[in-house]
XYZ file of C-alpha atoms in Angstrom:
699
model
C 74.232 83.398 78.498
C 76.937 83.105 81.096
C 80.637 83.743 80.786
C 82.528 81.360 78.524
C 79.499 79.448 77.293
C 78.787 80.849 73.862
C 79.139 78.197 71.202
C 79.587 75.337 73.638
C 78.967 72.004 71.965
C 76.365 69.666 73.376
C 76.808 66.053 72.404
C 74.202 65.006 69.908
C 73.522 61.909 67.847
C 73.932 60.859 64.293
C 72.310 57.959 62.451
C 72.728 54.610 64.158
C 74.456 53.018 61.206
C 78.069 53.773 60.409
C 79.087 55.280 57.095
C 79.516 52.732 54.347
C 83.024 51.209 54.501
C 85.358 51.411 51.552
C 86.399 48.278 49.654
C 89.798 48.393 51.359
C 88.184 48.629 54.795
C 85.860 45.748 54.015
C 88.815 43.633 52.940
C 91.006 44.512 55.927
C 88.340 44.368 58.648
C 86.429 41.077 59.011
C 84.279 42.497 61.835
C 82.657 45.439 60.078
C 79.314 43.653 60.392
C 79.415 44.399 64.116
C 79.004 48.095 63.297
C 75.395 47.374 62.316
C 74.140 48.578 65.695
C 70.693 46.998 65.692
C 71.267 44.304 63.088
C 70.002 40.850 64.036
C 73.356 39.127 63.540
C 75.221 41.754 65.551
C 72.689 41.712 68.397
C 72.760 37.914 68.504
C 76.518 38.196 68.977
C 75.992 40.786 71.725
C 73.482 38.629 73.586
C 75.831 35.662 73.451
C 78.683 37.718 74.908
C 76.386 39.166 77.581
C 75.333 35.679 78.640
C 78.969 34.633 78.956
C 79.792 37.715 81.020
C 76.816 37.285 83.309
C 77.825 33.679 83.899
C 81.438 34.620 84.643
C 80.870 37.740 86.745
C 77.280 38.060 87.941
C 77.385 34.605 89.491
C 80.510 35.429 91.502
C 80.259 35.564 95.308
C 79.380 39.036 96.480
C 78.082 40.298 93.126
C 74.414 40.398 94.071
C 75.169 42.123 97.372
C 77.387 44.692 95.669
C 74.761 45.440 93.038
C 72.119 45.782 95.744
C 74.322 48.108 97.791
C 75.155 50.265 94.780
C 71.509 50.535 93.800
C 70.633 51.565 97.354
C 73.264 54.304 97.135
C 72.054 55.520 93.745
C 68.414 55.475 94.876
C 69.078 56.951 98.320
C 66.811 59.776 99.447
C 69.841 61.154 101.312
C 71.399 62.322 98.051
C 71.533 66.072 97.543
C 68.719 67.276 95.248
C 70.630 69.875 93.259
C 68.402 72.618 91.903
C 68.253 75.458 89.418
C 66.230 78.587 90.133
C 63.615 79.801 87.697
C 61.325 82.571 88.865
C 60.117 81.823 92.366
C 60.893 78.089 92.346
C 63.828 75.699 92.603
C 63.649 72.898 90.020
C 65.133 69.408 90.310
C 65.152 66.144 88.360
C 65.115 63.089 90.641
C 65.473 59.313 90.251
C 65.000 56.726 92.977
C 63.545 53.269 93.570
C 59.966 54.461 93.109
C 60.882 56.594 90.115
C 63.579 54.750 88.135
C 63.196 56.962 85.048
C 62.675 60.013 87.203
C 60.402 62.913 88.062
C 60.774 66.596 87.274
C 59.712 68.597 90.285
C 59.995 71.962 92.020
C 59.866 73.546 95.451
C 60.227 76.950 97.082
C 63.353 78.483 98.587
C 61.846 78.138 102.071
C 61.027 74.471 101.558
C 64.416 73.696 100.016
C 66.146 74.708 103.237
C 64.340 71.896 105.068
C 65.783 68.389 105.482
C 62.725 67.004 103.702
C 61.340 69.621 101.316
C 57.808 69.374 100.004
C 58.038 68.919 96.244
C 55.506 69.608 93.522
C 55.778 66.977 90.771
C 55.570 68.433 87.278
C 56.295 65.412 85.066
C 56.587 61.709 85.857
C 58.764 60.046 83.207
C 57.854 56.539 84.343
C 54.159 57.270 83.868
C 54.828 58.993 80.547
C 56.920 56.098 79.303
C 54.285 53.576 80.348
C 51.527 55.533 78.624
C 53.493 55.977 75.401
C 55.402 52.703 75.388
C 58.777 54.474 75.250
C 61.635 54.302 77.742
C 61.989 58.081 78.019
C 65.176 59.514 79.536
C 65.343 63.124 80.761
C 67.617 65.472 78.822
C 66.673 68.885 80.224
C 64.262 71.826 80.070
C 64.433 75.354 78.637
C 61.753 77.577 80.198
C 60.701 80.931 78.764
C 61.476 83.984 80.857
C 60.205 85.916 82.666
C 56.950 84.020 83.315
C 58.576 80.559 83.304
C 55.281 78.965 82.330
C 56.116 77.451 78.945
C 59.081 75.067 78.695
C 60.774 73.116 75.925
C 61.503 69.629 77.270
C 64.137 67.380 75.679
C 63.560 63.631 75.994
C 65.586 60.695 74.712
C 64.638 57.147 73.871
C 66.704 54.806 76.044
C 69.360 57.376 76.924
C 70.666 58.152 73.432
C 71.906 61.630 72.575
C 69.131 61.877 69.994
C 66.174 63.732 71.481
C 62.661 64.916 70.823
C 61.568 68.348 72.049
C 58.036 69.063 73.292
C 56.416 72.192 74.653
C 55.186 71.860 78.247
C 52.929 74.091 80.364
C 53.970 74.426 84.018
C 50.538 75.610 85.140
C 48.593 72.852 83.417
C 51.432 70.356 84.052
C 50.850 68.929 80.602
C 52.293 69.032 77.115
C 50.809 71.847 75.037
C 48.369 70.518 72.466
C 49.514 71.747 69.069
C 52.578 73.337 70.660
C 56.152 73.291 69.470
C 57.343 69.737 68.888
C 60.585 68.609 67.251
C 60.852 65.012 65.989
C 63.652 62.730 67.173
C 67.025 63.861 65.860
C 70.157 65.511 67.029
C 69.402 69.146 67.647
C 67.380 71.503 69.791
C 64.754 74.202 70.124
C 65.428 77.509 71.919
C 63.014 80.267 72.895
C 63.019 83.658 71.180
C 59.566 84.627 72.477
C 56.327 82.841 73.319
C 55.473 82.254 69.681
C 58.942 81.934 68.142
C 61.865 79.542 68.593
C 65.226 78.813 67.071
C 65.304 75.319 65.619
C 68.454 73.389 64.764
C 67.741 69.821 63.726
C 67.619 67.318 60.874
C 65.669 68.841 57.982
C 66.567 66.070 55.573
C 69.425 65.457 53.118
C 72.157 68.087 53.290
C 70.953 69.635 56.550
C 73.453 67.852 58.809
C 77.225 68.171 59.071
C 79.673 65.343 58.498
C 79.836 65.058 62.310
C 76.087 64.443 62.439
C 75.084 67.788 63.965
C 72.733 70.467 62.589
C 74.155 72.426 59.672
C 71.426 75.071 59.730
C 69.544 77.137 62.275
C 66.112 78.507 61.483
C 63.404 80.714 62.991
C 60.157 78.831 63.569
C 56.837 80.575 64.185
C 54.064 78.965 66.207
C 51.300 77.438 64.137
C 53.437 76.881 61.044
C 55.035 73.600 59.903
C 58.599 73.161 61.115
C 59.736 72.558 57.538
C 58.680 76.123 56.718
C 60.911 77.673 59.386
C 62.913 80.579 57.942
C 66.616 79.931 57.390
C 68.791 82.212 59.524
C 72.226 80.704 58.922
C 73.731 77.741 57.086
C 77.197 76.348 57.687
C 79.318 73.872 55.758
C 79.200 70.090 55.814
C 82.718 70.105 57.251
C 81.627 72.202 60.247
C 80.808 70.566 63.563
C 77.558 72.329 64.404
C 75.456 75.451 63.863
C 73.153 77.015 66.450
C 71.569 80.198 67.761
C 70.183 81.559 71.012
C 68.364 84.590 72.361
C 69.727 86.351 75.443
C 66.685 87.269 77.564
C 68.591 89.379 80.135
C 66.419 92.481 80.757
C 68.031 95.498 79.164
C 70.532 93.372 77.281
C 68.297 91.341 74.971
C 70.407 90.080 72.063
C 70.494 87.288 69.526
C 73.555 85.226 68.690
C 74.501 82.651 66.060
C 77.453 80.341 66.545
C 79.295 78.238 64.025
C 81.528 75.515 65.463
C 84.150 74.831 62.826
C 86.136 72.300 64.890
C 85.814 70.946 68.414
C 88.044 73.787 69.641
C 87.123 76.666 67.371
C 83.955 78.568 66.665
C 82.682 81.799 65.196
C 80.207 83.974 67.092
C 77.839 86.356 65.296
C 75.694 89.107 66.769
C 72.327 89.348 65.021
C 71.037 92.908 64.564
C 68.214 93.930 62.238
C 68.441 90.560 60.542
C 72.136 90.989 59.759
C 74.970 88.938 61.267
C 78.151 90.596 62.529
C 81.049 88.250 63.256
C 83.011 89.126 66.396
C 86.618 89.891 65.498
C 88.196 87.579 68.064
C 90.191 84.324 67.787
C 88.077 81.385 66.656
C 89.895 79.235 69.216
C 88.782 81.396 72.162
C 85.838 80.451 74.344
C 83.387 83.332 74.051
C 80.693 84.575 76.380
C 78.428 87.575 76.709
C 76.765 88.681 79.925
C 74.975 91.994 80.400
C 77.348 94.686 79.047
C 80.405 92.425 78.966
C 82.113 90.274 76.361
C 84.452 87.622 77.799
C 87.147 85.548 76.118
C 89.146 82.638 77.462
C 92.131 82.149 75.194
C 93.381 78.788 74.018
C 96.224 80.450 72.113
C 98.258 83.648 72.615
C 96.571 86.700 71.090
C 97.830 90.177 70.272
C 94.925 92.401 69.137
C 96.929 95.590 69.664
C 100.142 96.484 71.410
C 99.734 93.871 74.128
C 99.931 90.108 73.773
C 97.704 88.032 76.034
C 98.938 84.501 76.850
C 96.969 81.308 76.275
C 94.771 80.455 79.240
C 93.959 84.102 80.027
C 90.432 85.317 80.774
C 89.707 88.710 79.221
C 86.737 91.060 79.514
C 85.653 94.195 77.682
C 82.406 96.122 77.375
C 80.659 94.778 74.291
C 79.616 98.172 72.948
C 83.203 99.426 73.230
C 84.480 96.315 71.471
C 82.001 96.730 68.621
C 83.166 100.356 68.321
C 86.754 99.173 67.812
C 88.218 99.166 71.343
C 90.658 96.280 71.957
C 91.919 97.284 75.412
C 90.816 94.224 77.408
C 90.770 93.835 81.171
C 92.705 90.752 82.278
C 90.639 88.855 84.832
C 92.967 85.865 84.978
C 96.424 85.091 83.650
C 97.897 81.611 84.154
C 101.136 80.715 85.905
C 103.145 77.500 85.545
C 100.988 75.866 88.260
C 97.589 77.543 87.754
C 94.766 77.383 85.250
C 91.216 78.673 85.079
C 88.673 76.035 86.081
C 85.635 78.235 85.580
C 83.971 81.620 85.927
C 80.448 82.419 87.095
C 78.666 85.732 87.234
C 76.310 87.052 89.899
C 74.498 90.378 89.531
C 77.546 92.456 90.488
C 80.490 90.070 90.643
C 82.412 87.394 88.793
C 83.504 84.346 90.779
C 86.712 82.815 89.428
C 87.587 79.189 90.105
C 91.343 78.650 89.761
C 93.208 75.344 89.832
C 96.602 75.521 91.536
C 98.374 72.166 91.168
C 94.893 70.660 90.740
C 93.541 72.263 93.932
C 90.682 74.767 93.725
C 90.947 78.395 94.805
C 87.956 80.766 94.506
C 88.178 84.547 94.017
C 85.622 87.338 93.676
C 86.102 90.069 91.067
C 84.121 93.284 90.726
C 84.400 95.973 88.048
C 85.020 99.522 89.184
C 86.270 102.884 87.907
C 89.867 101.805 88.528
C 89.525 98.331 87.047
C 88.531 95.037 88.585
C 89.041 94.375 92.301
C 89.954 90.860 93.393
C 89.775 89.038 96.731
C 89.287 85.451 97.955
C 85.673 84.287 98.147
C 84.664 84.509 101.790
C 83.952 81.117 103.309
C 85.599 79.060 100.569
C 87.673 76.263 102.145
C 91.429 75.926 101.820
C 91.230 72.241 100.899
C 88.984 70.062 98.785
C 87.367 70.385 95.385
C 85.227 73.522 95.364
C 82.755 74.795 92.804
C 80.502 77.854 92.864
C 77.714 79.098 90.611
C 75.102 81.836 90.745
C 71.623 81.183 92.093
C 70.010 83.939 90.034
C 72.571 86.191 88.334
C 70.053 88.808 87.247
C 68.561 89.456 90.668
C 71.151 88.767 93.360
C 74.729 88.043 94.385
C 73.702 84.709 95.878
C 75.638 81.621 94.937
C 75.628 77.887 95.526
C 78.917 76.215 96.445
C 79.864 72.561 96.708
C 82.802 71.245 98.707
C 84.068 67.688 98.476
C 87.052 65.359 98.181
C 87.562 61.623 97.833
C 86.660 60.974 101.495
C 84.437 63.928 102.387
C 80.791 63.593 101.349
C 79.739 66.467 99.130
C 78.267 69.462 100.956
C 76.075 72.141 99.389
C 76.310 75.730 100.631
C 74.208 78.802 99.925
C 75.975 82.130 100.198
C 75.969 85.785 99.251
C 79.174 87.400 98.063
C 80.806 89.127 101.027
C 79.137 86.905 103.631
C 80.013 83.498 105.070
C 78.023 80.826 103.212
C 75.562 78.574 105.022
C 75.681 74.797 104.711
C 72.324 73.657 103.349
C 72.814 69.945 102.789
C 75.443 67.244 102.912
C 75.629 63.696 101.713
C 75.851 61.046 104.413
C 78.918 58.838 104.518
C 78.115 55.953 102.192
C 81.294 54.083 103.111
C 83.665 54.113 106.104
C 86.461 56.639 105.520
C 88.143 56.153 108.880
C 91.660 54.892 108.419
C 91.919 56.196 104.853
C 93.947 59.174 103.668
C 94.365 61.276 100.526
C 97.782 62.175 99.190
C 99.080 63.911 96.100
C 102.189 62.698 94.299
C 104.109 63.574 91.150
C 105.526 61.131 88.621
C 108.122 62.001 86.004
C 107.101 61.278 82.419
C 109.480 60.118 79.704
C 110.253 63.677 78.567
C 110.784 64.916 82.133
C 107.312 66.434 82.609
C 106.031 66.467 86.186
C 102.665 64.620 86.253
C 100.446 64.899 89.349
C 98.218 62.170 90.689
C 95.986 61.668 93.709
C 95.981 58.498 95.795
C 93.441 57.270 98.340
C 94.817 54.488 100.534
C 94.790 53.125 104.087
C 96.914 55.109 106.502
C 100.249 53.430 107.031
C 99.947 51.473 103.796
C 102.503 48.686 103.738
C 104.885 49.250 100.786
C 105.156 45.605 99.820
C 103.837 45.868 96.265
C 100.876 43.664 97.144
C 98.058 46.224 97.380
C 95.268 45.901 94.806
C 95.192 49.314 93.118
C 92.830 50.890 90.603
C 94.250 53.667 88.420
C 91.775 55.931 86.646
C 92.444 58.477 83.904
C 90.995 60.429 80.999
C 93.567 62.747 79.412
C 91.643 64.499 76.679
C 89.420 67.381 75.573
C 90.809 69.727 78.251
C 88.877 67.864 80.982
C 90.342 68.231 84.482
C 90.044 65.441 87.043
C 89.719 66.828 90.573
C 89.051 65.007 93.866
C 85.384 64.177 94.355
C 83.306 61.962 96.609
C 82.152 58.817 94.833
C 80.027 56.551 96.984
C 80.263 53.902 94.263
C 84.078 53.886 94.309
C 84.034 53.954 98.096
C 81.664 51.020 98.532
C 82.879 48.922 95.601
C 86.634 49.459 95.930
C 87.944 51.413 98.912
C 85.839 49.564 101.488
C 87.148 46.288 100.063
C 90.728 47.315 100.818
C 91.682 48.641 97.395
C 93.862 51.663 96.685
C 92.353 54.253 94.330
C 94.434 56.562 92.127
C 93.449 59.375 89.746
C 96.068 60.534 87.216
C 96.140 64.132 85.950
C 97.844 63.405 82.644
C 98.381 65.689 79.662
C 95.445 66.068 77.342
C 93.377 67.238 80.300
C 92.908 70.804 81.455
C 94.605 70.690 84.838
C 97.267 73.207 83.768
C 95.317 75.028 81.088
C 95.394 74.947 77.268
C 99.103 74.106 77.046
C 98.564 70.952 79.130
C 95.789 69.914 76.794
C 97.512 70.820 73.543
C 100.689 68.996 74.562
C 98.880 65.715 73.807
C 96.960 66.578 70.650
C 97.176 64.590 67.435
C 100.783 63.537 66.754
C 101.643 64.134 70.420
C 98.961 61.807 71.758
C 101.675 59.519 73.008
C 102.442 62.104 75.723
C 99.179 61.256 77.484
C 100.023 57.568 77.374
C 103.584 58.135 78.547
C 102.224 60.185 81.464
C 99.801 57.442 82.462
C 102.551 54.828 82.227
C 104.773 57.061 84.364
C 102.134 57.141 87.104
C 101.793 53.352 86.945
C 105.564 52.950 87.111
C 105.763 55.363 90.035
C 103.172 53.349 91.964
C 105.182 50.207 91.298
C 108.519 51.852 92.174
C 107.072 53.155 95.444
C 105.888 49.592 96.125
C 102.309 50.729 96.484
C 101.430 47.919 94.116
C 102.795 45.611 91.431
C 101.673 44.836 87.881
C 99.602 41.814 88.931
C 97.737 43.983 91.471
C 97.377 47.094 89.305
C 94.143 47.616 87.376
C 93.111 50.503 85.144
C 89.741 51.930 84.195
C 88.588 54.564 81.725
C 85.610 55.461 79.566
C 85.052 57.206 76.225
C 88.358 58.991 75.508
C 89.489 57.296 78.721
C 88.512 54.017 77.075
C 90.924 54.833 74.263
C 93.502 55.627 76.939
C 93.236 52.286 78.753
C 92.896 50.425 75.450
C 96.236 51.835 74.388
C 97.790 51.210 77.793
C 96.795 47.559 77.489
C 98.288 47.269 73.993
C 101.375 49.447 74.504
C 102.262 48.636 78.140
C 100.771 45.199 78.857
C 103.542 44.389 81.323
C 102.367 47.087 83.738
C 98.829 45.906 84.432
C 96.869 43.025 85.859
C 93.383 43.977 84.647
C 91.679 46.528 82.385
C 88.128 47.898 82.401
C 87.471 49.726 79.124
C 84.086 51.459 78.905
C 82.195 53.032 75.963
C 85.587 53.355 74.237
C 87.056 54.587 70.996
C 89.361 51.832 69.731
C 89.308 51.777 65.917
C 91.039 55.037 65.028
C 91.020 54.127 61.329
C 87.227 54.481 61.155
C 86.316 56.526 64.229
C 85.577 59.617 62.117
C 83.044 57.636 60.093
C 81.176 56.376 63.155
C 78.430 58.597 64.592
C 79.837 61.856 66.029
C 83.453 60.812 65.486
C 84.202 63.394 62.799
C 83.736 66.145 65.405
C 86.815 64.936 67.289
C 89.365 65.200 64.478
C 90.769 68.378 66.069
C 91.691 66.193 69.048
C 92.954 63.064 67.303
C 93.593 63.787 63.617
C 92.127 62.742 60.271
C 92.905 59.118 59.355
C 92.063 59.823 55.710
C 95.179 61.990 55.482
C 98.218 59.708 55.087
C 100.460 62.009 57.124
C 97.961 61.944 60.024
C 97.187 58.232 59.793
C 100.951 57.740 60.153
C 100.720 58.845 63.786
C 97.087 57.846 64.431
C 97.813 54.210 63.634
C 100.343 54.144 66.490
C 97.559 54.613 69.023
C 94.752 52.692 67.371
C 94.337 49.630 69.612
C 92.160 47.768 67.131
C 94.922 47.852 64.514
C 97.749 47.120 66.971
C 96.448 44.274 69.108
C 98.428 41.102 68.398
C 98.050 37.375 68.950
C 101.754 37.220 69.850
C 101.468 39.456 72.954
C 100.238 38.434 76.404
C 97.738 41.104 77.470
C 96.144 41.563 80.879
C 92.515 40.408 81.219
C 90.129 43.046 79.891
C 86.440 43.843 80.305
C 84.824 45.919 77.558
C 81.458 47.536 78.249
C 79.300 49.711 76.019
C 75.683 50.500 75.177
C 73.601 49.733 72.115
C 71.991 53.145 72.471
C 75.286 55.025 72.638
C 74.989 57.271 69.606
C 78.044 59.349 70.469
C 80.831 56.746 70.591
C 79.761 53.858 68.378
C 79.418 50.480 70.148
C 81.176 48.950 67.154
C 84.516 50.008 68.676
C 84.135 47.726 71.688
C 82.364 44.980 69.726
C 85.068 44.695 67.073
C 87.933 44.870 69.563
C 86.369 42.078 71.575
C 85.818 39.916 68.502
C 89.409 40.412 67.337
C 90.860 39.641 70.775
C 88.662 36.558 71.099
C 89.917 35.366 67.717
C 93.498 35.886 68.930
C 92.858 33.859 72.081
C 93.111 36.608 74.712
C 91.320 36.810 78.058
C 88.507 39.188 77.098
C 85.047 39.768 78.565
C 82.291 41.839 76.988
C 79.022 43.332 78.182
C 76.689 45.637 76.267
C 73.733 47.365 77.839
C 70.915 47.367 75.313
C 69.993 50.871 76.526
C 71.865 53.610 78.301
C 73.397 56.072 75.840
C 76.981 57.254 76.202
C 76.714 57.097 79.992
C 76.215 53.347 79.673
C 72.994 53.227 81.713
C 69.523 54.736 81.377
C 68.529 54.418 85.038
C 69.976 53.638 88.454
C 69.345 49.895 88.233
C 71.323 49.657 85.005
C 74.083 51.835 86.449
C 74.309 49.652 89.553
C 74.510 46.532 87.415
C 77.212 47.924 85.114
C 79.315 49.133 88.045
C 78.919 45.842 89.870
C 80.163 44.006 86.780
C 83.221 46.264 86.499
C 84.270 46.120 90.146
C 83.577 42.406 90.518
C 85.733 41.773 87.450
C 88.533 43.856 88.980
C 88.276 42.042 92.312
C 88.353 38.667 90.579
C 91.589 39.575 88.821
C 93.436 41.821 91.263
C 92.518 40.305 94.630
C 93.305 36.752 93.567
C 95.279 35.036 96.320
C 94.599 37.779 98.864
């Protein structure tokens, strides 16, 4: 396992039906029937709304051309085939026009350097889906070291988080007859050795948490029924998830169990001789173990001895010394008012730190020595742009991959070795004309005086007349940082049409570390919304745009964001695109994986927490007496992370109240909204055509 990855949650599904509503909920909510995801009445309603949306948007001038252009971008062979190294091969999953569901393939290091590598196809998902009559969507592979012959493949029906796992042989290029196979459920399999795996999945009543994740992890031997797998650890129903993994690093083979108690806290146990030893570290810290090192990234201040380490710090200590009682940590990173840790990656001998400084990346190389850790800038890392680096093969070399990009610079992939200048391997072509456009960073002042950064992409010499169609995007949750990145879809669909594009770095995200995130948790959620409103108001005050030309877009937690902006600040916006959103905060914790997010939002069953939750629950606050901007809601029937009932019910309520509301639901697609490139192109074309219809009117 790498630094800071122990106990990381992977989104996983729950049952498709919501928990049974209470009598009070049934009385107060006339649209609960729309939570029946695959019910005939609900799907009839969905199909009727889809037909209305297609008629209103898909028939608009330019829609078909935009969809065609976006599909060509998504299917383009000029895209960078990002790879992961296993043994002597580089592996890649690829989708294009000929392979809409995708192929899993591999090549050699020598071939990968070529403009057109020769690939060996391992699995064709389109052929598999056709043979089995299932729309399989790729969810990843775990291959057993060091031979890398046997793999555990995760596949999803229609893009849902729910997966099946099947054992696959890379020599035979076929599924192993009688091999490990896990039925469809939330969960996973993980290798211990060739004949043993960890299994965390649905074992029947009582085996899943209230959040819909595995409550137990078991050891499963080849040739035995999965139901007979030996229990290793069992958590509580109130936990988020339980899991285990084996560290295969030669010389440092270890087994770990993790118990995620909330979205932001977990316990990590070292398994030795069948006994579990809990690491005596803060539950809120992100934990990682690599070779001889234990790493901690703190979400809260911590004082294990005489020294207090601030929140946001990255600490390291030799694991054996820690287990022996040593608490004298090395500080690899300590935040400042403008910096936060964006990531850390290990090579064989180094740690590469990625630091955000006012939302701009800076990369540093650290190496342990007798006098502590040395630190210097990563050679060849650019001064500007969004930069990311990760190890090619941390056990064998100090090689790393690095990507460099920004809103107008097509992403480039570099291959380097620490201490040497990296070599550019590949770069995206320009999918839209960037000449005449420029990127700028600005700062708005929120209601409480907080300085809120945002990026803007606009034509050079933009006329400050308030008449520029502008799209403002945000997220503001779960410590997710929004950094500049090249989006060919945004470029073709919006920037090339003359629109201004803005990304807001509001509280709730991770741009300035844990404090920035925690400033907008639970009762303080309004801070994220005040920040977003401040950015909108700053754009209007600077005469970049005006309310009738200002649109907003967000998905998932960002869907909750723009849903609240519409309800709380309707006067600021001319159009809203709200995708795979949370909107009913009274019942969100009863819908699919919603209970796992109560550490972010709060528990609506507690009166003192519902008192603040209800203030930012759009479904409860939308009113027939308020004039809202036109809104497009989109979701997916197969989204088993954020329940489609949120968007369905909000649409139905707003229709009843007489508002300008449009709805489209992809029957497949999972939480990403689309299961293949054609669906993604269609969904994006709907969103951007809707925005053009509303914000470019009269231009």
